[in-house]
Tab-separated table of C-alpha atoms in Angstrom:
chain	number	residue	atom	x	y	z
A	30	MET	CA	124.414	68.977	88.562
A	31	SER	CA	123.359	68.729	92.237
A	32	VAL	CA	120.304	69.952	93.681
A	33	ALA	CA	119.495	72.423	96.900
A	34	PRO	CA	117.558	70.341	98.841
A	35	SER	CA	114.033	72.997	100.014
A	36	ARG	CA	113.876	74.220	102.911
A	37	ARG	CA	111.604	71.710	105.291
A	38	ARG	CA	108.641	73.926	106.439
A	39	THR	CA	108.974	75.044	109.988
A	40	GLN	CA	106.091	75.307	112.383
A	41	VAL	CA	106.261	79.413	112.050
A	42	ASP	CA	106.146	78.082	108.385
A	43	ARG	CA	103.172	76.142	109.002
A	44	SER	CA	101.430	78.097	111.503
A	45	ALA	CA	101.247	81.854	108.596
A	46	GLU	CA	99.329	79.098	106.249
A	47	THR	CA	97.012	77.283	108.378
A	48	ARG	CA	96.440	81.620	109.138
A	49	MET	CA	95.697	82.922	105.815
A	50	ILE	CA	93.631	79.276	105.251
A	51	LEU	CA	91.440	80.999	106.946
A	52	ILE	CA	91.980	84.707	106.366
A	53	GLY	CA	90.181	82.630	103.423
A	54	ALA	CA	87.527	80.896	104.819
A	55	ALA	CA	86.561	83.490	106.517
A	56	ILE	CA	86.569	86.261	103.769
A	57	GLU	CA	84.163	83.688	101.409
A	58	LEU	CA	81.792	83.012	103.835
A	59	LEU	CA	81.954	86.864	104.536
A	60	HIS	CA	80.787	87.246	100.496
A	61	THR	CA	78.629	84.826	100.668
A	62	VAL	CA	76.922	84.664	104.155
A	63	GLY	CA	77.518	87.718	105.577
A	64	PHE	CA	78.743	87.985	108.592
A	65	ALA	CA	76.348	87.254	111.168
A	66	GLY	CA	75.665	84.182	109.386
A	67	THR	CA	80.009	83.126	108.918
A	68	THR	CA	80.585	81.865	112.519
A	69	THR	CA	83.920	79.955	113.401
A	70	ALA	CA	81.944	76.861	112.659
A	71	LEU	CA	81.109	77.888	108.871
A	72	ILE	CA	84.795	79.435	109.098
A	73	ALA	CA	86.549	76.229	110.500
A	74	LYS	CA	84.537	73.230	107.833
A	75	ARG	CA	85.062	75.693	104.661
A	76	ALA	CA	89.202	75.853	105.481
A	77	GLY	CA	89.300	71.912	106.082
A	78	VAL	CA	90.041	72.398	109.860
A	79	THR	CA	88.883	71.730	113.194
A	80	THR	CA	87.309	74.057	115.223
A	81	GLY	CA	89.563	73.555	118.417
A	82	ALA	CA	92.741	74.352	115.676
A	83	LEU	CA	91.064	77.666	114.705
A	84	HIS	CA	91.197	78.245	118.387
A	85	HIS	CA	94.406	77.625	118.782
A	86	HIS	CA	95.458	80.624	116.192
A	87	PHE	CA	92.202	82.793	116.523
A	88	SER	CA	90.695	82.753	120.128
A	89	THR	CA	87.552	84.535	119.259
A	90	LYS	CA	85.709	85.236	115.786
A	91	ASP	CA	86.753	89.133	117.179
A	92	GLU	CA	90.024	88.301	116.214
A	93	LEU	CA	89.753	86.774	112.643
A	94	MET	CA	88.041	89.507	111.373
A	95	PHE	CA	90.987	91.825	112.343
A	96	GLY	CA	92.521	88.839	110.392
A	97	VAL	CA	91.024	90.064	107.727
A	98	LEU	CA	90.715	92.458	108.422
A	99	ASP	CA	94.950	93.694	108.525
A	100	HIS	CA	95.138	91.002	105.602
A	101	ALA	CA	93.241	93.734	103.775
A	102	SER	CA	95.745	96.349	104.550
A	103	GLU	CA	98.415	94.284	103.513
A	104	ARG	CA	97.058	94.036	100.282
A	105	MET	CA	96.329	98.225	99.816
A	106	ARG	CA	99.589	98.410	100.648
A	107	ASP	CA	101.636	95.836	98.373
A	108	ARG	CA	99.787	97.083	95.962
A	109	LEU	CA	100.074	100.661	95.896
A	110	GLU	CA	103.873	99.978	96.141
A	111	ALA	CA	103.450	97.352	93.270
A	112	GLU	CA	101.581	99.793	90.689
A	113	GLU	CA	103.056	103.098	91.414
A	114	HIS	CA	101.587	104.079	87.660
A	115	LEU	CA	104.411	107.657	87.827
A	116	SER	CA	104.899	108.697	83.919
A	117	PRO	CA	108.299	109.624	83.543
A	118	ASP	CA	108.082	113.176	84.617
A	119	GLY	CA	106.238	112.125	87.686
A	120	VAL	CA	103.055	113.310	87.008
A	121	LEU	CA	100.371	111.194	88.492
A	122	HIS	CA	98.059	108.809	85.763
A	123	ILE	CA	95.497	108.943	86.915
A	124	SER	CA	92.532	107.064	85.464
A	125	ASP	CA	94.348	104.347	85.912
A	126	LEU	CA	95.631	104.774	89.538
A	127	VAL	CA	91.589	103.898	89.171
A	128	GLN	CA	91.671	101.206	87.724
A	129	HIS	CA	93.823	99.794	89.891
A	130	LEU	CA	92.140	100.947	93.087
A	131	TRP	CA	89.195	99.777	91.417
A	132	GLN	CA	90.527	95.722	91.354
A	133	VAL	CA	91.394	95.929	95.205
A	134	TYR	CA	87.903	98.141	95.977
A	135	GLY	CA	84.950	96.296	92.759
A	136	ASP	CA	86.835	93.171	94.329
A	137	PRO	CA	84.008	90.949	95.002
A	138	GLU	CA	85.660	90.389	98.323
A	139	TYR	CA	86.038	93.387	99.842
A	140	TRP	CA	82.226	93.335	100.259
A	141	ALA	CA	83.873	91.184	103.281
A	142	ILE	CA	85.388	94.253	104.517
A	143	TRP	CA	82.044	95.991	104.128
A	144	GLU	CA	80.229	92.484	105.836
A	145	ILE	CA	82.869	93.264	108.338
A	146	ILE	CA	82.284	97.107	109.239
A	147	ILE	CA	77.706	96.895	108.661
A	148	GLY	CA	77.852	94.094	110.646
A	149	THR	CA	79.432	95.294	113.636
A	150	ARG	CA	77.414	98.876	114.090
A	151	SER	CA	75.351	97.929	116.792
A	152	ASP	CA	78.687	96.489	118.424
A	153	GLY	CA	79.537	99.643	120.881
A	154	VAL	CA	82.927	98.399	122.321
A	155	LEU	CA	83.737	95.956	118.494
A	156	HIS	CA	82.441	98.608	116.433
A	157	PRO	CA	84.472	101.684	116.844
A	158	ARG	CA	87.128	99.141	116.876
A	159	VAL	CA	86.901	98.458	113.310
A	160	VAL	CA	85.910	102.155	112.316
A	161	THR	CA	89.434	102.723	113.910
A	162	HIS	CA	90.956	100.111	111.669
A	163	ARG	CA	89.930	101.252	108.830
A	164	LEU	CA	90.982	105.016	110.109
A	165	ASP	CA	94.418	103.577	110.448
A	166	THR	CA	94.823	102.543	107.362
A	167	MET	CA	93.652	104.996	105.631
A	168	ARG	CA	97.055	106.636	107.712
A	169	THR	CA	100.178	104.329	107.892
A	170	VAL	CA	98.938	103.244	103.700
A	171	LEU	CA	97.785	105.695	101.171
A	172	HIS	CA	99.020	108.731	103.206
A	173	PRO	CA	102.662	107.942	103.402
A	174	TRP	CA	101.745	107.051	99.117
A	175	LEU	CA	100.601	110.358	98.526
A	176	GLU	CA	102.723	111.371	100.465
A	177	ARG	CA	106.072	110.202	98.085
A	178	HIS	CA	104.262	110.831	95.154
A	179	THR	CA	102.966	114.499	95.772
A	180	SER	CA	105.011	117.755	95.964
A	181	GLU	CA	105.348	119.734	99.609
A	182	ASN	CA	103.000	122.438	98.551
A	183	ASP	CA	100.316	124.556	100.010
A	184	ALA	CA	97.750	122.834	97.538
A	185	ARG	CA	99.219	118.534	98.999
A	186	PRO	CA	95.824	119.212	101.735
A	187	ASP	CA	93.918	119.575	98.799
A	188	ILE	CA	95.364	117.533	96.850
A	189	VAL	CA	95.141	114.033	99.900
A	190	ALA	CA	91.068	115.536	100.450
A	191	ILE	CA	90.472	114.879	96.829
A	192	PHE	CA	92.243	111.347	96.589
A	193	GLU	CA	90.211	110.553	99.447
A	194	PHE	CA	86.778	111.933	98.047
A	195	MET	CA	88.425	109.447	94.930
A	196	LEU	CA	88.282	106.548	97.426
A	197	ILE	CA	84.955	107.300	99.327
A	198	ALA	CA	83.970	107.058	95.670
A	199	ILE	CA	85.425	104.226	94.510
A	200	ARG	CA	83.964	102.148	97.253
A	201	GLY	CA	80.158	103.500	97.008
A	202	LEU	CA	80.534	102.586	93.819
A	203	SER	CA	81.298	99.247	94.985
A	204	LEU	CA	77.683	98.469	96.924
A	205	GLU	CA	76.116	99.372	93.151
A	206	ARG	CA	78.293	94.956	93.049
A	207	PHE	CA	74.725	94.029	95.392
A	208	LEU	CA	72.212	95.237	92.725
A	209	ASP	CA	73.893	93.360	90.518
A	210	LYS	CA	75.096	96.363	87.370
A	211	ASP	CA	77.551	95.735	85.291
A	212	GLU	CA	80.883	96.289	84.366
A	213	ALA	CA	79.767	99.206	81.815
A	214	TYR	CA	77.726	100.577	84.405
A	215	PHE	CA	81.002	100.596	86.699
A	216	GLU	CA	83.225	101.606	83.343
A	217	ARG	CA	80.980	104.870	82.663
A	218	ASN	CA	81.366	105.824	86.102
A	219	LEU	CA	85.355	105.526	86.765
A	220	LYS	CA	85.546	107.379	83.883
A	221	ILE	CA	83.888	110.088	85.224
A	222	LEU	CA	85.104	110.087	88.828
A	223	ALA	CA	88.987	110.015	86.641
A	224	GLU	CA	87.756	112.651	84.536
A	225	LEU	CA	86.430	114.888	86.733
A	226	VAL	CA	89.336	113.878	89.593
A	227	GLY	CA	91.444	114.590	86.872
A	228	GLN	CA	89.897	118.202	86.029
A	229	ARG	CA	90.265	119.199	90.139
A	230	LEU	CA	93.688	118.594	89.792
A	231	GLU	CA	95.080	120.256	86.798
A	232	THR	CA	93.219	123.509	88.824
A	233	LEU	CA	95.088	123.077	91.318
A	234	ALA	CA	98.488	123.093	90.103
A	235	GLN	CA	97.732	125.811	87.793
A	236	HIS	CA	96.432	127.367	90.370
A	237	ASP	CA	99.885	126.217	92.471
A	238	PHE	CA	101.935	127.400	89.027
A	239	SER	CA	100.255	130.942	88.381
A	240	ARG	CA	100.869	132.338	92.370
């Protein structure tokens, strides 16, 4: 039986691979040495490329940081689309969703995003761009997903607000990792969050049904 020859890697393939290696190296360094310590020289060394190669793909550190932010947004989109967390009757499984979002926001890799947000706070030009990027992610990634899985009624704005609160709580809880809390601590608080969100959504559903 003949075997089809494997497709040769193109320059575009190699370029995309190098960019992802650089983004991965930046994420690791942001997690371990922080925003200020994450220099282009260290990123290049961690990635196993020259600084010239790094600057060929990302002209500045700022540009590479936005590459990290873009990667985080795509990761969130992929995870939401891969894990719908719907029962056969179309009801969201809140406890599963909370756990799933925790896998994204509670991952130590997400510390890289916090490092960028906090590390740029004194930069009057860069920080607003970073904040805008994160708000755009909410608008283009999370909100469309919520709209697909919530019915069109007067309660939808309240439902979106509840989910935004849930994300705020999960992201805030992730900062507790800096205090070396154990996994039982996180599981306990995630369970409480899921119960609170579930109760609030149930109240909204009952209110909508009674109208």
